[in-house]
Structure formats: structure tokens, C-alpha cells
């Protein structure tokens, strides 16, 4: 019998970030206090990445990440290293449901452009060397749509339309370099789509922003190689087990789900905050896979397996089962602070995802 080859995203997948170990946390403090150099810190970081890569493979994941260990924040550490951008400390952090984040953000100080010396390229090389042929390397970066905020654009462009060509070009070149290095699986993390979906923008403004977001992503993928997988993760915020946005996908689905030319959508569905599965009807049949984020990464208690399987069957009313996958709803540490669970609970969550996938899909082994 011929074995079915499944392309990423995989039946059991993950969003990307993992809890920073105590070793990393201690080393980071020593770095800030000047007790160790940046090079010494990176050596410690790489050793810890080797450990978590082995663990991801052990629990059965086919795609592994560096846990986003090489960054403090899921988005800003990438964004601030594009040419024309800088990180800075604003007066306030982001307002989450129950807390305010540590203050840190990114703004443009000139025209944005590709940075051939971006530190993420070396991180990708290190990860490829660590993983070798044991699994597929997955690398996560913020979507270009994350830049579409007046405070980030910072007066460097007159309008979103004026800004779009430059951010498209910067990302096109960035993705080309990741591919040249050897990365074949990239995830675009897109909180901006959740902003559109859950905001009180007028219908006209939502339509404009959603159509622009699709246009930007489709433009950066225009010449994407056939063997490069690119997915979008729609996130509602993830900071110390707290969230930022609440609301379904209804307002963006007819535009985003129907037209964004990615290979898959990672969608949060761990709580009722995400709404129903009905917006999935806009996913083209035979088109992008839908990775159902049914397992929460915010807390350590394991979900009931039969409940999760029932939810997958429910989603299959709108998207064929062969087009579905499963993952945690988000990463475990979108910032270096991490969510409120233990590392052992994190690995149990990921193994749970793998175990469920084995029972649901015949083409997963």
C-alpha cells in the first residue's frame, strides 16, 4: 500500500513559541547585568534550543521550531531589525484583558527596507544545523500586516497605500533569503487580522483593511517556490496567559479565508471567544488547510480527548476532514515571560495534540 505524503502544515502541528527554560532566564539576566557577553548568551541559547528540538521530535511533532528563543517578543524582535525601523520604550504597554504588558514597541524612523544582515537569518541557519534531517524546520515571523498601525508607521509614509509597496518588497526579499538558507516552512503571525475582525471599524473600513491585508500577503508570495510552505496564524493576543481580543472570524472570513493564498490558516478555537466554525465555509475546498487551535496553550490542564475529537467533527461540516489539522491555539511564550504553565505541562499538551491526530487521521503516523 502506497503511503500518503502529507505536506505541511501537518495533522499535528504547533504555533511556534515555547517556554524559556530557567537556564535561559538566568543567562538573560546575566546578559543585562553585563556578566556575560552577547556571544556567551547565544551559546547558552543554542544549547537550550538543541534540547527543545530533541523534545519536540520525541513527542512526535513533524515540524519543529527554535521556540522563538532568539527573540524577546514574537513580533518586535523581527520588526525592529528591518532597515528603517527601531525598537523603543513607549509610555505604556499593550492593554490586555487583565493587565498591561511591559512597555516595548517598534516604530519607523525612515523608509522600511530589507536587511540582508537580519539576525533571524543566522538563527535559521543554526536551527537547520541542529535539526538536520530529523524533522521539518518551521520558522515564524510576524506578518507584514503587523506594520499597518499609525504609531508604527510614525509619519514616515502618508498613507497605508503609500507604505504597502515598501513593506511588500522588504518581505519578498526576506522570504527569498530564508528559502536560500534552506527554510521550507514559514509561518506569518497576524494579530492585525484579529484587530480587523473584532474592532468597531465601520464595515467600509473593515473591508478596506482586510482587502489590503490580503493584497500585501499575496504580493509577498507572488513568486513563492512550490516547495515552500507559508501559513498564517490569526492570533488574539498571548501574554502571560492573558488575551487581548475577543470575537469571531465572521467579518474577515469572506475576504481573508476566501482569498489569501497561503497554504494554511492556524486559527484559535480553544474558547468561545473565537466564535463558531461557520466562517470556515469560506475556505476554498481543496485550498488552504485549516489548523484548528483547539488545545489551549495558556493553562496546563489537559483537555478531554473525546471533546476535542467532537469539535474536529463539528468543524468538518464546513471544511473536509482531509483539509483539517490540529494544534495548540497559540504559542506557549509569545514573549520571553511565558504563559502560566510548567514546561512538563507544555510537552504534555504537544503530545496530546499528536495523540489526538493519530486517532483522527489515517494518514498521520
mmCIF file of C-alpha atoms in Angstrom, residues 179-299:
data_model
loop_
_atom_site.group_PDB
_atom_site.id
_atom_site.type_symbol
_atom_site.label_atom_id
_atom_site.label_comp_id
_atom_site.label_asym_id
_atom_site.label_seq_id
_atom_site.Cartn_x
_atom_site.Cartn_y
_atom_site.Cartn_z
ATOM 1 C CA UNK A 179 14.467 29.995 1.279
ATOM 2 C CA UNK A 180 18.066 30.333 0.082
ATOM 3 C CA UNK A 181 19.262 29.375 3.583
ATOM 4 C CA UNK A 182 17.115 26.238 3.448
ATOM 5 C CA UNK A 183 13.890 27.102 5.281
ATOM 6 C CA UNK A 184 10.865 25.429 3.673
ATOM 7 C CA UNK A 185 8.141 26.229 6.228
ATOM 8 C CA UNK A 186 7.350 29.808 7.288
ATOM 9 C CA UNK A 187 4.500 30.986 9.478
ATOM 10 C CA UNK A 188 3.216 34.565 9.360
ATOM 11 C CA UNK A 189 1.791 35.576 12.743
ATOM 12 C CA UNK A 190 -1.017 38.054 12.155
ATOM 13 C CA UNK A 191 -2.660 39.741 15.126
ATOM 14 C CA UNK A 192 -3.728 42.521 12.760
ATOM 15 C CA UNK A 193 -6.387 40.255 11.254
ATOM 16 C CA UNK A 194 -7.885 39.783 14.728
ATOM 17 C CA UNK A 195 -7.837 43.564 15.156
ATOM 18 C CA UNK A 196 -9.897 43.953 11.987
ATOM 19 C CA UNK A 197 -12.267 41.132 12.898
ATOM 20 C CA UNK A 198 -13.016 42.335 16.433
ATOM 21 C CA UNK A 199 -12.748 46.115 16.151
ATOM 22 C CA UNK A 200 -15.518 48.690 15.914
ATOM 23 C CA UNK A 201 -14.312 49.886 12.497
ATOM 24 C CA UNK A 202 -17.086 50.728 10.072
ATOM 25 C CA UNK A 203 -17.933 47.988 7.550
ATOM 26 C CA UNK A 204 -16.230 50.061 4.863
ATOM 27 C CA UNK A 205 -13.038 50.420 6.925
ATOM 28 C CA UNK A 206 -13.007 46.703 7.747
ATOM 29 C CA UNK A 207 -13.389 45.857 4.064
ATOM 30 C CA UNK A 208 -10.568 48.225 3.056
ATOM 31 C CA UNK A 209 -8.191 46.935 5.733
ATOM 32 C CA UNK A 210 -8.974 43.258 5.076
ATOM 33 C CA UNK A 211 -8.552 43.633 1.317
ATOM 34 C CA UNK A 212 -5.261 45.474 1.804
ATOM 35 C CA UNK A 213 -4.051 42.769 4.211
ATOM 36 C CA UNK A 214 -4.806 40.062 1.645
ATOM 37 C CA UNK A 215 -3.158 42.059 -1.118
ATOM 38 C CA UNK A 216 0.018 42.528 0.925
ATOM 39 C CA UNK A 217 0.379 38.842 1.822
ATOM 40 C CA UNK A 218 -0.473 37.658 -1.690
ATOM 41 C CA UNK A 219 2.076 40.100 -3.110
ATOM 42 C CA UNK A 220 4.929 38.823 -0.942
ATOM 43 C CA UNK A 221 4.045 35.272 -2.023
ATOM 44 C CA UNK A 222 3.663 36.035 -5.704
ATOM 45 C CA UNK A 223 6.773 34.083 -6.769
ATOM 46 C CA UNK A 224 6.795 31.598 -3.885
ATOM 47 C CA UNK A 225 8.605 28.347 -4.750
ATOM 48 C CA UNK A 226 6.367 25.285 -4.927
ATOM 49 C CA UNK A 227 8.233 23.527 -2.122
ATOM 50 C CA UNK A 228 7.954 26.447 0.310
ATOM 51 C CA UNK A 229 5.008 26.251 2.727
ATOM 52 C CA UNK A 230 3.717 29.553 4.104
ATOM 53 C CA UNK A 231 0.872 29.722 6.615
ATOM 54 C CA UNK A 232 -0.943 32.458 8.534
ATOM 55 C CA UNK A 233 -1.671 32.309 12.253
ATOM 56 C CA UNK A 234 -4.514 34.589 13.353
ATOM 57 C CA UNK A 235 -3.801 35.467 16.988
ATOM 58 C CA UNK A 236 -5.919 37.283 19.571
ATOM 59 C CA UNK A 237 -3.019 38.129 21.836
ATOM 60 C CA UNK A 238 -0.958 35.926 24.139
ATOM 61 C CA UNK A 239 0.819 37.411 27.162
ATOM 62 C CA UNK A 240 1.306 35.653 30.485
ATOM 63 C CA UNK A 241 -1.815 33.527 29.825
ATOM 64 C CA UNK A 242 -3.907 36.609 29.072
ATOM 65 C CA UNK A 243 -5.601 37.644 25.817
ATOM 66 C CA UNK A 244 -6.259 40.905 24.003
ATOM 67 C CA UNK A 245 -9.175 40.438 21.598
ATOM 68 C CA UNK A 246 -12.481 38.577 21.606
ATOM 69 C CA UNK A 247 -14.771 37.874 18.670
ATOM 70 C CA UNK A 248 -15.323 35.520 15.763
ATOM 71 C CA UNK A 249 -13.894 35.427 12.254
ATOM 72 C CA UNK A 250 -17.194 36.350 10.595
ATOM 73 C CA UNK A 251 -16.237 39.843 9.404
ATOM 74 C CA UNK A 252 -12.950 38.863 7.778
ATOM 75 C CA UNK A 253 -13.678 35.335 6.543
ATOM 76 C CA UNK A 254 -15.292 36.257 3.190
ATOM 77 C CA UNK A 255 -12.176 38.255 2.279
ATOM 78 C CA UNK A 256 -9.270 36.658 4.160
ATOM 79 C CA UNK A 257 -10.223 32.978 4.153
ATOM 80 C CA UNK A 258 -11.516 33.056 0.599
ATOM 81 C CA UNK A 259 -8.617 34.945 -0.994
ATOM 82 C CA UNK A 260 -5.346 34.796 0.970
ATOM 83 C CA UNK A 261 -3.055 32.479 -0.984
ATOM 84 C CA UNK A 262 -1.326 30.762 1.904
ATOM 85 C CA UNK A 263 -1.007 27.015 2.413
ATOM 86 C CA UNK A 264 -2.834 27.018 5.713
ATOM 87 C CA UNK A 265 -4.559 29.036 8.429
ATOM 88 C CA UNK A 266 -3.778 28.464 12.098
ATOM 89 C CA UNK A 267 -6.964 29.559 13.854
ATOM 90 C CA UNK A 268 -7.645 29.934 17.560
ATOM 91 C CA UNK A 269 -10.623 27.861 18.633
ATOM 92 C CA UNK A 270 -9.845 26.956 22.233
ATOM 93 C CA UNK A 271 -12.616 29.089 23.777
ATOM 94 C CA UNK A 272 -15.931 30.629 22.799
ATOM 95 C CA UNK A 273 -14.055 33.914 22.270
ATOM 96 C CA UNK A 274 -13.252 32.684 18.763
ATOM 97 C CA UNK A 275 -16.883 32.249 17.740
ATOM 98 C CA UNK A 276 -18.296 29.390 15.695
ATOM 99 C CA UNK A 277 -16.824 27.251 12.927
ATOM 100 C CA UNK A 278 -19.302 28.658 10.395
ATOM 101 C CA UNK A 279 -16.835 31.213 8.912
ATOM 102 C CA UNK A 280 -14.758 28.234 7.749
ATOM 103 C CA UNK A 281 -17.275 27.783 4.937
ATOM 104 C CA UNK A 282 -15.336 30.497 3.120
ATOM 105 C CA UNK A 283 -12.179 28.334 2.950
ATOM 106 C CA UNK A 284 -11.919 27.069 -0.653
ATOM 107 C CA UNK A 285 -12.396 23.318 -0.922
ATOM 108 C CA UNK A 286 -9.068 21.740 -1.747
ATOM 109 C CA UNK A 287 -7.381 25.004 -0.800
ATOM 110 C CA UNK A 288 -5.531 26.031 2.365
ATOM 111 C CA UNK A 289 -5.502 23.640 5.285
ATOM 112 C CA UNK A 290 -7.179 24.779 8.475
ATOM 113 C CA UNK A 291 -5.200 24.066 11.629
ATOM 114 C CA UNK A 292 -7.714 24.087 14.452
ATOM 115 C CA UNK A 293 -6.246 25.604 17.604
ATOM 116 C CA UNK A 294 -8.464 23.576 19.908
ATOM 117 C CA UNK A 295 -5.909 22.994 22.666
ATOM 118 C CA UNK A 296 -5.126 25.982 24.844
ATOM 119 C CA UNK A 297 -1.518 26.986 25.447
ATOM 120 C CA UNK A 298 -2.488 29.364 28.236
ATOM 121 C CA UNK A 299 -3.024 26.808 31.005
#
